[in-house]
Amino acid sequence: MPALGCCVDAAVAPPAYANSPLGSLPVPPPLPLSFISGAPPPTPMSPTSASAGSVAADVDSSHWSPSHSASLYKIDSWGAPYFAVNPSGNVSVRPYGHATLAHQEIDLLKIVKKVSDPKSVGGLGLQLPLIVRLPDVLRDRLESLHSAFEFAIQTQGYEARYQGVFPVKCNQDRFVVEDIVKFGSQFRFGLEAGSKPELLLAMSCLCKGSPEALLVCNGFKDAGYITLALLARKLDLNVVIVLEQEEEVDLVIEISKKLNVRPVIGARAKLRTKHSGHFGSTSGEKGKFGLTTTQILRVVKKLEVAEMLDCFQLLHFHIGSQIPSTALLTDGVGEAAQIYCELVRLGANMQVIDIGGGLGIDYDGSKSADSDLSVAYTLEEYASAVVQAIRYVCDRKNVKHPVLCSESGRAIVSHHSILIFEAVSASVSRAAPVAMSPLGLQYLVEGLTEDARSDYTKMTTAALRAMEIGASDPVRTYHVNLSIFTSIPDYWAIGQLFPIVPIHHLDERPGVRGVLSDLTCDSDGKIDKFIGGGTSLPLHEMVGGGCGERGPYYLGMFLGGAYEEALGGVHNLFGGPSVVRVLQSDGPHSFAVTRAMPGPSCGDVLRVMQHEPELMFETLKHRAEEYCGQEHGSNGGDGDTDDYDHGMANNSALASSLAQYFHSMPYLVVPSSCSLTAINNGGGLYYCNGEDYDAVVDSSPNEDEQWSYCYA
């Protein structure tokens, strides 16, 4: 994919940013609380204005503050501790969570400005939609997970360690996986793979990780998968082959003997404990994956006959993603611990319990166990429940405490990625009536036939009724420069909701409610369900449309760092967003862009569907030459040299225009978004290594230097 990247020190703002009109925008008229929150209008005895999470009914536009927006959109609930609303009314990032100092907060709008402004004013010239990756948040998530388990281990007297693995299916992006391996190396943090390509990815990345890091091989396996995993052991990687089907053990025994490799084997157990929510469909005794206790016993017998029972060292299970409560977690972990202790009694060389995924996140800020969108526990409570359940069973069975492993993917990567997109227009509530005098209307109607007058009467009645409905329904449709199928596929596929909020103007009271409609020619390409149960979202007026005097209107989708990029397709041939990697720095604007990549071009997405853009261009170029030649002849040209040169110039200009479309992104180029240099510039991949980045952020930029480019 053509790509652009650079190391950007944001110490100097683009010249146009200092004069931004955002602070002097007109204030929309106040709306009743029922319009903004969806609640009924409060009565004198109603507690609505005092209830948590609601906005006071008597707050008018002149008294609206960023804190009111934080409450309205529940940012302080689902966003803590990484997202907040700053005094300027913009969403800010706290890259180190609770440990973030005030001067380290990053204004998200400034990132978007730096990335989307044209190069002529110091920007990167990237086109939206945009994914902002925050490696500092990723590091903090890893450290918080490890710290939670370490605290539980120490306080409960547990006599083994915790070392997790990241399931790469959650986000296979090269730089995300490499960051996880790098940040987690001190914790022996490893990777989990579920296919051959994922295994290759994990093998390569873990060559730079901790030698003790686990490489857990899940998923259905053929001889090729098992051979590759055994070759990884020859490379001194700490690979564990987890049996998902009983017959896989026969392949492991056979191939390991041929390769003369002693494998480490695990088994995935089907538990009776079942997660009843949407994400629990692969749990329980009828789940898609794993072995029953009877099948596990047969595996033990086969390994014993092959004199390989000492290779059986890990027990894996998975209750389901987004485990809602610690009560369900305790039941499942306790049941698995019983099986683990029984395997020890049977002579297996058991070392590790892998509790799988399931560590959930709070998408809607409700902290509820009754929703697939939330969980009723903290990270610390989750770790404590796991440690306590395993220690209790092992102590009763007099079994040595096993190493604890988890496959927490969603909880690690969700927060570090933000999808930014712009609204390009908004539909009006109703159309303005056509001006006509009563006398003129009467004259027009009297000229109709009797049948036509009857039809007119019926249509007029229906139209007036529809206008009344439209007038009472304030919800507008905001058209956004995005493909929901590509960038938020889980919303379309399974109804997964993510927090979506404006990233600026949060010091103003929102004046309308709206739903979001994407660019695709598909009726399902809309978002009309939001966290909190709403069917519309409080939004601000778009004065003059997306290109009005207020400038572009940016929205952000948060907590989408897991699965969305891998699951997204190319419906309508819209490709993925542009991507930037942003680190906290000590400059005045607190951030530096260390890597940037434009989204796939039209040519890129055409290649995905087996088209060949180069051949397509040649076909169109020849067509242009033929057409322009016919046009020249039809205009009576006499074929002299000047006419010939003029025709060739026209051909060249037309061909150049066609070529640009192949190299540009499929999304709309909104003039006010400053995406005027969105062509990929023939790009190779440019990016900074760690040393280059350190050199840039440690140096003070000259007055004439906006930032430094670092080329690979």
XYZ file of C-alpha atoms in Angstrom:
712
model
C 0.000 0.000 0.000
C 1.414 3.426 -0.840
C 2.331 5.078 2.399
C 3.635 8.319 3.821
C 5.121 8.688 7.207
C 7.263 11.039 9.206
C 8.348 12.000 12.658
C 6.456 15.170 13.482
C 7.314 17.286 16.494
C 4.155 19.254 17.177
C 6.003 21.925 19.127
C 5.089 24.513 16.500
C 1.446 24.786 15.478
C 0.569 25.351 11.823
C 0.303 29.090 11.152
C -3.434 28.937 10.519
C -4.154 27.207 13.820
C -3.245 30.132 16.047
C -6.028 32.158 14.458
C -8.642 29.409 14.622
C -12.167 30.829 14.981
C -13.289 27.974 17.234
C -13.463 30.150 20.329
C -15.813 32.763 18.831
C -18.512 30.587 17.312
C -22.193 31.568 17.495
C -24.049 29.801 20.289
C -27.147 27.774 19.349
C -30.380 28.500 21.225
C -30.990 26.466 24.387
C -33.042 23.309 24.160
C -35.168 21.625 26.819
C -33.550 18.755 28.695
C -35.948 16.278 27.107
C -34.584 17.203 23.677
C -30.951 16.618 24.626
C -31.147 13.647 26.976
C -34.252 11.968 25.622
C -35.819 12.123 29.104
C -39.329 13.516 29.673
C -39.504 17.173 30.730
C -38.949 17.388 34.509
C -41.806 18.363 36.777
C -41.254 20.420 39.925
C -41.081 17.167 41.913
C -38.936 15.307 39.389
C -35.362 14.389 40.417
C -34.178 14.449 36.803
C -32.020 17.545 37.166
C -30.184 16.084 40.135
C -29.697 12.548 38.885
C -26.227 11.258 37.961
C -25.390 11.356 34.269
C -28.088 13.902 33.374
C -27.636 17.532 32.409
C -29.357 20.139 34.557
C -32.546 21.401 32.965
C -31.827 25.004 33.856
C -28.425 25.147 32.124
C -28.752 27.491 29.166
C -26.252 28.029 26.367
C -24.490 30.892 28.109
C -23.738 28.680 31.117
C -22.844 25.523 29.202
C -19.387 24.192 30.040
C -17.116 21.337 28.942
C -18.082 19.463 32.095
C -21.705 19.433 30.981
C -20.667 17.831 27.689
C -18.519 15.291 29.525
C -21.598 14.288 31.516
C -23.954 14.356 28.526
C -21.769 12.034 26.443
C -20.638 9.999 29.523
C -17.001 10.609 28.628
C -15.993 10.551 32.294
C -17.495 7.049 32.570
C -16.475 5.064 29.469
C -13.450 7.263 28.779
C -11.727 7.168 32.159
C -8.831 7.297 32.689
C -7.697 8.020 29.116
C -10.178 10.549 27.713
C -11.623 13.798 29.020
C -12.937 17.170 27.840
C -10.458 20.023 28.201
C -11.298 23.675 29.002
C -11.232 24.518 25.272
C -14.137 22.151 24.679
C -12.065 19.525 22.860
C -11.595 15.857 23.697
C -8.172 15.341 25.232
C -6.104 12.183 25.621
C -4.424 11.246 28.900
C -1.737 8.919 27.540
C -0.609 7.578 30.908
C -4.052 7.142 32.426
C -4.315 8.279 36.040
C -0.600 9.117 36.081
C -0.928 11.715 33.297
C 0.115 15.212 34.350
C -1.829 18.257 33.171
C 0.855 19.364 30.684
C 1.001 15.859 29.186
C -2.602 15.823 27.987
C -2.990 15.790 24.204
C -5.693 17.813 22.458
C -7.236 15.484 19.890
C -8.318 18.357 17.624
C -4.712 19.529 17.366
C -3.681 16.073 16.167
C -6.350 16.181 13.471
C -5.270 19.682 12.430
C -1.603 18.682 12.256
C -2.382 15.595 10.221
C -4.983 17.023 7.823
C -3.579 20.503 7.192
C -1.792 20.802 3.840
C 1.979 20.631 3.778
C 2.144 24.255 2.675
C 1.086 25.338 6.181
C 2.994 22.677 8.100
C 0.596 19.736 8.008
C 0.874 16.209 6.664
C -1.845 16.602 4.055
C -3.546 13.320 4.934
C -7.186 12.753 4.095
C -9.833 11.679 6.559
C -11.206 9.313 7.830
C -8.308 8.833 10.194
C -7.228 6.320 12.830
C -5.133 7.825 15.616
C -3.036 5.208 17.396
C -1.705 6.018 20.861
C 1.138 3.662 21.840
C 1.451 5.339 25.250
C -2.101 4.208 26.047
C -1.247 0.719 24.793
C 1.767 0.578 27.091
C -0.330 1.749 30.037
C -2.955 -0.932 29.376
C -0.283 -3.638 29.406
C 1.314 -2.290 32.570
C -2.066 -1.951 34.285
C -3.016 -5.545 33.440
C 0.292 -6.900 34.724
C 0.148 -4.742 37.858
C -3.373 -5.922 38.673
C -2.300 -9.571 38.598
C 0.940 -8.890 40.454
C -0.981 -7.117 43.213
C -3.459 -10.004 43.512
C -0.618 -12.556 43.572
C 1.267 -10.729 46.302
C -1.710 -9.942 48.527
C -3.142 -13.470 48.321
C 0.114 -15.349 48.762
C -0.062 -16.999 45.361
C 3.135 -18.923 44.650
C 3.493 -18.526 40.887
C 3.635 -15.668 38.385
C 1.382 -14.142 35.770
C 2.409 -13.830 32.134
C -0.167 -12.986 29.511
C -0.386 -13.302 25.745
C -2.012 -10.984 23.219
C -4.362 -12.695 20.714
C -3.235 -11.137 17.444
C -6.669 -11.671 15.849
C -7.802 -8.605 17.817
C -5.477 -6.365 15.826
C -2.888 -7.827 13.461
C -1.388 -4.463 12.512
C 2.380 -4.857 12.391
C 3.178 -1.833 14.530
C 0.541 -2.652 17.142
C 1.881 -6.198 17.590
C 5.491 -5.007 17.618
C 4.646 -2.418 20.288
C 2.959 -5.044 22.453
C 5.981 -7.340 22.226
C 8.327 -4.447 22.987
C 6.317 -3.005 25.880
C 5.532 -6.446 27.314
C 9.014 -7.912 27.122
C 9.796 -7.023 30.740
C 6.675 -8.966 31.778
C 7.401 -12.047 29.586
C 4.338 -11.035 27.586
C 3.718 -13.247 24.561
C 1.340 -13.742 21.636
C -1.498 -16.065 20.658
C -2.109 -17.206 17.077
C -5.116 -18.912 15.535
C -3.972 -19.509 11.955
C -0.801 -20.086 9.934
C -0.363 -16.432 8.902
C -0.878 -15.324 12.496
C 1.650 -17.911 13.634
C 4.214 -16.611 11.147
C 3.543 -13.084 12.363
C 3.929 -14.095 16.000
C 7.111 -16.080 15.355
C 8.743 -13.125 13.655
C 7.729 -10.578 16.290
C 8.687 -12.748 19.283
C 12.240 -13.076 17.972
C 12.617 -9.623 19.547
C 10.622 -10.427 22.673
C 11.340 -12.154 25.954
C 12.800 -15.681 25.567
C 10.258 -16.847 28.163
C 7.258 -15.329 26.380
C 4.618 -17.876 25.436
C 3.491 -18.401 21.844
C 0.102 -20.077 22.218
C -1.177 -21.856 19.098
C -4.973 -22.041 19.105
C -7.474 -22.792 16.363
C -8.110 -25.827 14.185
C -4.908 -27.393 12.914
C -3.754 -29.463 9.993
C -0.352 -31.077 9.470
C 1.049 -27.847 8.037
C 0.026 -25.751 11.041
C 1.469 -28.290 13.490
C 4.696 -28.587 11.481
C 5.141 -24.822 11.509
C 4.581 -24.693 15.271
C 7.173 -27.420 15.808
C 9.638 -25.591 13.587
C 9.131 -22.578 15.832
C 10.315 -24.717 18.748
C 13.438 -25.493 16.750
C 13.958 -21.706 16.658
C 13.899 -21.740 20.480
C 10.532 -20.024 20.712
C 8.352 -20.983 23.681
C 5.537 -22.518 21.584
C 2.550 -24.347 23.041
C 0.301 -26.347 20.688
C -3.212 -26.242 22.149
C -5.417 -29.129 21.052
C -8.849 -27.999 19.832
C -9.893 -31.428 18.454
C -9.037 -34.866 19.765
C -7.499 -36.084 16.493
C -4.934 -33.266 16.556
C -2.959 -35.124 19.192
C -2.266 -37.932 16.697
C -0.741 -35.438 14.249
C 1.353 -33.834 16.981
C 2.749 -37.181 18.083
C 3.501 -38.298 14.525
C 5.061 -35.061 13.224
C 7.071 -34.307 16.356
C 8.753 -37.706 16.103
C 9.560 -37.151 12.419
C 11.086 -33.752 13.177
C 12.725 -34.986 16.369
C 11.172 -32.113 18.328
C 9.823 -32.438 21.846
C 6.570 -30.404 21.794
C 4.826 -28.564 24.573
C 1.158 -29.493 24.412
C -1.948 -27.884 25.843
C -5.647 -28.708 25.591
C -8.679 -26.498 25.442
C -11.378 -27.695 27.812
C -15.100 -27.358 27.216
C -16.534 -26.212 30.514
C -20.057 -26.521 31.823
C -19.901 -22.855 32.814
C -21.609 -20.831 30.119
C -21.663 -17.113 29.339
C -25.278 -16.322 28.435
C -24.627 -13.081 26.516
C -23.968 -12.604 22.815
C -20.241 -13.168 23.253
C -20.743 -16.459 25.079
C -21.818 -18.441 22.020
C -18.489 -20.324 21.959
C -18.677 -21.301 25.621
C -20.320 -24.181 27.446
C -20.387 -27.874 26.614
C -21.920 -27.217 23.174
C -19.347 -24.603 22.266
C -17.509 -24.560 18.950
C -14.051 -25.232 20.379
C -12.360 -27.552 22.815
C -12.436 -31.037 24.294
C -14.844 -32.598 26.753
C -13.436 -34.146 29.909
C -13.827 -37.594 28.323
C -11.820 -36.510 25.287
C -9.115 -34.991 27.498
C -8.780 -38.313 29.313
C -8.311 -40.083 25.959
C -5.611 -37.547 25.017
C -3.829 -38.348 28.282
C -3.899 -42.073 27.427
C -2.522 -41.490 23.915
C 0.312 -39.326 25.206
C 1.087 -41.876 27.898
C 1.330 -44.669 25.308
C 3.615 -42.468 23.164
C 5.754 -41.692 26.240
C 4.949 -38.001 25.822
C 2.750 -37.325 28.851
C 5.450 -35.003 30.173
C 4.773 -32.779 27.128
C 1.241 -32.033 28.353
C 1.806 -28.798 30.290
C -1.031 -26.299 29.709
C -4.797 -26.246 30.222
C -6.740 -23.636 28.286
C -10.387 -22.589 28.421
C -12.498 -19.645 27.277
C -15.761 -18.615 28.903
C -16.492 -15.975 26.251
C -15.652 -12.366 25.466
C -16.975 -9.540 27.662
C -17.500 -11.665 30.774
C -20.067 -9.500 32.606
C -19.332 -10.346 36.252
C -16.712 -11.822 38.562
C -19.301 -14.348 39.759
C -19.410 -15.986 36.318
C -15.629 -15.677 36.045
C -15.113 -17.397 39.405
C -17.371 -20.293 38.415
C -15.512 -20.915 35.163
C -12.017 -20.535 36.588
C -12.869 -22.775 39.540
C -14.209 -25.497 37.231
C -11.068 -25.335 35.066
C -8.833 -25.485 38.145
C -10.518 -28.767 39.132
C -9.655 -30.247 35.712
C -6.084 -28.935 36.018
C -5.600 -30.637 39.382
C -7.003 -33.898 38.013
C -4.487 -33.788 35.131
C -1.700 -33.342 37.663
C -2.973 -36.410 39.525
C -2.948 -38.411 36.260
C 0.744 -37.675 35.775
C 0.737 -34.822 33.252
C 3.546 -32.303 33.681
C 1.120 -29.397 34.160
C 2.612 -25.907 34.452
C 0.169 -23.289 33.138
C -3.536 -22.420 33.299
C -4.553 -20.230 30.367
C -7.860 -18.575 31.272
C -8.372 -17.304 27.725
C -10.036 -14.011 26.904
C -13.102 -12.463 28.452
C -11.687 -9.464 30.294
C -14.271 -6.910 29.218
C -14.383 -3.147 28.839
C -17.097 -0.645 29.642
C -18.365 0.637 26.278
C -21.285 2.613 27.675
C -19.995 3.678 31.080
C -22.803 1.923 32.956
C -20.614 -0.548 34.886
C -23.425 -3.060 34.561
C -23.439 -6.854 34.427
C -26.727 -6.854 32.526
C -25.382 -5.656 29.176
C -22.985 -6.901 26.513
C -21.701 -3.322 26.419
C -20.394 -3.184 29.968
C -18.842 -5.122 32.846
C -19.459 -4.901 36.573
C -15.847 -5.094 37.748
C -12.526 -3.292 37.615
C -9.259 -4.655 36.266
C -8.087 -5.262 39.823
C -11.280 -7.121 40.763
C -10.944 -9.327 37.685
C -7.371 -10.326 38.536
C -8.232 -10.891 42.191
C -11.133 -13.209 41.298
C -8.913 -15.316 39.011
C -6.082 -15.673 41.526
C -8.424 -16.448 44.404
C -10.381 -19.126 42.512
C -7.280 -21.019 41.324
C -5.445 -20.743 44.636
C -8.479 -22.057 46.532
C -8.827 -25.190 44.380
C -5.103 -25.954 44.175
C -4.609 -25.549 47.912
C -7.482 -27.946 48.622
C -5.992 -30.491 46.189
C -2.456 -29.881 47.453
C -1.314 -28.965 43.927
C 1.468 -26.501 43.158
C 0.121 -23.166 41.980
C 0.343 -22.913 38.173
C 1.624 -20.025 36.096
C -1.344 -17.815 35.188
C -1.868 -16.848 31.582
C -4.653 -14.804 29.991
C -5.475 -13.924 26.386
C -6.847 -10.452 26.949
C -7.057 -8.718 23.573
C -10.045 -6.378 23.672
C -8.991 -4.956 27.047
C -5.457 -4.251 25.815
C -5.979 -2.587 22.428
C -9.479 -1.063 22.460
C -8.565 2.235 24.121
C -5.440 3.026 22.122
C -7.167 3.581 18.761
C -9.554 6.420 17.830
C -11.436 6.709 14.543
C -11.908 10.337 13.455
C -14.287 11.279 10.668
C -16.038 14.424 9.491
C -19.657 15.293 8.849
C -19.973 16.732 5.350
C -23.611 17.841 5.456
C -26.845 17.567 7.418
C -30.354 17.184 6.134
C -32.907 19.831 7.098
C -35.940 18.905 9.137
C -38.395 19.724 6.372
C -38.428 21.376 2.986
C -39.496 25.014 2.659
C -42.912 25.362 0.935
C -43.099 26.761 -2.553
C -44.491 30.324 -2.484
C -47.875 30.659 -4.244
C -50.759 33.051 -3.615
C -54.137 31.586 -2.537
C -55.727 33.026 -5.701
C -53.096 31.387 -7.912
C -53.499 28.059 -6.123
C -57.304 28.214 -6.521
C -56.930 28.984 -10.205
C -54.552 26.038 -10.642
C -56.873 23.590 -8.850
C -59.997 24.724 -10.704
C -58.242 23.943 -13.967
C -57.874 20.295 -13.031
C -60.246 17.484 -13.940
C -62.514 16.058 -11.243
C -60.297 12.978 -10.765
C -57.201 15.155 -10.650
C -58.796 17.436 -8.014
C -59.650 14.370 -5.914
C -56.065 13.106 -6.153
C -54.798 16.590 -5.295
C -56.935 16.719 -2.151
C -55.660 13.331 -0.955
C -52.029 14.212 -1.693
C -52.349 17.580 0.059
C -53.794 15.955 3.174
C -51.016 13.366 3.256
C -48.327 15.985 2.672
C -49.605 18.247 5.445
C -49.715 15.272 7.824
C -46.136 14.365 6.888
C -45.000 17.970 7.447
C -46.571 17.927 10.864
C -44.702 14.736 11.698
C -41.463 16.173 10.356
C -41.931 19.381 12.334
C -42.351 17.410 15.560
C -39.333 15.206 14.858
C -36.104 17.205 15.342
C -33.761 14.364 14.434
C -31.510 15.191 11.496
C -29.343 13.017 9.325
C -25.651 13.907 9.416
C -23.848 12.601 6.345
C -20.358 11.460 7.328
C -17.261 10.855 5.223
C -16.972 7.208 6.232
C -17.898 3.650 5.347
C -19.498 1.920 8.319
C -18.939 -1.459 6.649
C -15.197 -0.770 6.417
C -14.442 1.086 9.642
C -17.182 0.002 12.110
C -18.205 -3.428 10.779
C -19.280 -4.777 14.175
C -22.048 -2.188 14.364
C -23.527 -3.405 11.098
C -22.876 -7.111 11.700
C -23.765 -7.713 15.355
C -25.115 -4.387 16.614
C -22.016 -3.616 18.683
C -22.176 -0.045 19.969
C -19.180 2.211 20.464
C -18.981 5.663 22.070
C -19.294 8.296 19.329
C -18.936 11.957 20.266
C -17.927 15.266 18.671
C -14.261 15.880 19.454
C -14.692 19.671 19.620
C -17.326 22.379 20.328
C -17.926 20.653 23.663
C -17.949 24.038 25.392
C -21.214 24.693 23.520
C -24.607 23.187 24.169
C -25.569 20.847 21.298
C -28.494 22.276 19.373
C -29.899 19.285 17.490
C -30.128 15.527 17.603
C -28.957 13.437 14.694
C -28.257 10.026 13.223
C -25.227 9.266 11.073
C -25.382 8.168 7.442
C -22.262 6.977 5.603
C -21.121 7.292 1.988
C -22.097 3.830 0.817
C -25.045 3.134 -1.464
C -26.584 0.877 1.165
C -29.523 1.491 3.478
C -27.666 -0.303 6.288
C -24.890 2.275 6.121
C -26.197 4.332 9.007
C -25.835 4.567 12.767
C -29.076 5.156 14.607
C -28.367 3.399 17.892
C -25.984 4.807 20.471
C -24.693 3.952 23.933
C -27.219 4.671 26.640
C -30.075 3.329 24.533
C -30.567 6.456 22.433
C -31.699 6.340 18.813
C -30.042 9.679 18.062
C -27.018 11.640 19.205
C -26.811 15.219 20.542
C -24.921 17.215 17.901
C -24.047 20.800 17.050
C -25.453 22.803 14.178
C -23.478 22.651 10.948
C -23.616 26.292 9.846
C -23.257 26.375 6.094
C -22.761 22.606 5.891
C -19.408 20.881 6.308
C -17.586 23.758 4.595
C -19.213 26.576 6.553
C -17.664 29.295 8.657
C -17.425 26.983 11.669
C -15.073 24.779 9.703
C -15.291 20.976 9.554
C -17.289 19.107 12.165
C -15.271 16.182 13.522
C -16.647 13.129 15.303
C -14.701 10.398 17.045
C -15.481 6.723 17.586
C -13.687 5.452 20.680
C -12.790 2.019 22.106
C -12.638 0.489 18.627
C -9.035 -0.736 18.633
C -10.014 -4.431 18.673
C -11.308 -6.335 15.619
C -12.724 -3.421 13.569
C -9.762 -3.017 11.213
C -9.380 -6.731 10.553
C -13.108 -7.322 9.991
C -13.711 -4.340 7.718
C -14.257 -5.049 4.022
C -14.291 -2.908 0.892
C -18.036 -2.451 0.346
C -18.541 0.073 -2.484
C -14.731 -0.132 -2.780
C -14.156 2.205 0.133
C -10.842 1.250 1.705
C -9.504 1.779 5.200
C -8.732 5.136 6.844
C -5.429 6.961 7.017
C -3.435 6.005 10.127
C -1.088 7.988 12.353
C 0.932 6.944 15.375
C 1.136 9.634 18.057
C 3.389 9.689 21.109
C 3.325 12.101 24.013
C 6.214 14.565 23.905
C 7.387 17.449 26.083
C 6.793 20.143 23.457
C 4.150 22.880 23.894
C 1.493 20.766 22.188
C 2.451 17.569 24.044
C 2.608 15.202 21.069
C 4.682 14.021 18.145
C 3.502 12.085 15.104
C 6.032 9.293 14.630
C 4.411 7.429 11.774
C 1.789 8.311 9.179
C 0.204 6.267 6.432
C -2.438 7.445 3.948
C -5.454 5.235 3.509
C -5.655 2.860 0.532
C -6.003 4.576 -2.822
C -8.636 3.758 -5.459
C -5.977 1.647 -7.152
C -5.279 -0.255 -3.946
C -8.894 -1.252 -3.359
C -9.320 -2.196 -7.012
C -6.380 -4.612 -6.654
C -8.134 -6.252 -3.693
C -10.888 -7.323 -6.106
C -8.397 -8.661 -8.685
C -8.483 -5.613 -10.957
C -5.224 -4.302 -12.425
C -5.128 -0.497 -12.174
C -2.142 -0.219 -14.521
C -3.976 -2.031 -17.314
C -7.159 -0.114 -16.557
C -5.280 3.157 -16.924
C -3.745 2.112 -20.224
C -7.201 1.201 -21.537
C -8.595 4.584 -20.539
C -5.523 6.375 -21.883
C -5.953 4.768 -25.303
C -9.652 5.643 -25.179
C -8.732 9.254 -24.431
C -6.341 9.381 -27.381
C -9.012 7.947 -29.656
C -11.749 10.240 -28.395
C -9.653 13.412 -28.470
C -8.522 12.554 -32.004
C -12.131 12.162 -33.165
C -13.084 15.399 -31.424
C -10.287 17.271 -33.166
C -11.379 15.923 -36.544
C -15.019 16.779 -35.979
C -14.073 20.384 -35.248
C -12.734 20.770 -38.757
C -9.036 20.808 -37.915
C -6.700 20.847 -40.916
C -4.105 18.689 -39.238
C -1.369 21.339 -38.997
C 1.372 21.127 -36.393
C -0.222 23.599 -33.940
C -3.496 21.663 -33.886
C -1.594 18.422 -33.447
C 0.378 19.809 -30.502
C -2.802 21.195 -28.965
C -4.507 17.799 -29.242
C -1.544 16.029 -27.684
C -1.568 18.488 -24.792
C -5.263 17.790 -24.202
C -4.586 14.040 -24.285
C -1.796 14.408 -21.754
C -3.920 16.523 -19.417
C -6.800 14.045 -19.577
C -4.501 11.095 -18.939
C -2.898 12.919 -16.005
C -6.320 13.588 -14.493
C -7.285 9.934 -14.825
C -4.034 8.816 -13.209
C -4.665 11.013 -10.159
C -7.936 9.244 -9.456
C -6.179 5.886 -9.253
C -3.747 7.337 -6.698
C -6.274 9.192 -4.512
C -8.421 7.824 -1.679
C -12.023 6.830 -2.461
C -13.446 9.160 0.202
C -14.762 12.670 -0.321
C -12.246 15.510 -0.375
C -13.912 18.156 1.748
C -12.287 21.558 1.016
C -12.507 22.760 4.603
C -10.789 19.632 5.892
C -7.523 20.888 4.381
C -7.069 17.584 2.580
C -5.733 19.290 -0.507
C -2.648 17.104 -0.797
C -4.284 13.731 -0.378
C -2.554 12.159 -3.376
C -0.141 9.517 -2.152
C 2.844 11.293 -3.693
C 4.231 8.076 -5.137
C 5.060 7.205 -1.577
C 7.228 4.560 -0.082
C 6.940 3.958 3.660
C 8.683 6.641 5.665
C 8.956 6.364 9.394
C 11.195 7.026 12.348
C 12.983 4.401 14.338
C 13.289 4.909 18.060
C 16.649 6.664 17.894
C 15.457 9.077 15.222
C 12.375 9.896 17.248
C 14.389 10.516 20.416
C 16.707 12.804 18.488
C 13.787 14.810 17.148
C 11.916 15.265 20.408
C 15.104 16.090 22.309
C 16.009 18.872 19.884
C 14.430 22.328 19.798
C 12.988 23.252 16.406
C 14.296 26.307 14.631
C 11.929 29.196 13.964
C 11.675 28.198 10.310
C 11.343 24.490 11.008
C 7.899 23.048 11.615
C 9.230 19.505 12.161
C 11.802 17.036 10.947
C 11.171 14.317 8.379
C 12.881 11.004 8.973
C 13.176 8.713 5.963
C 13.677 4.978 6.095
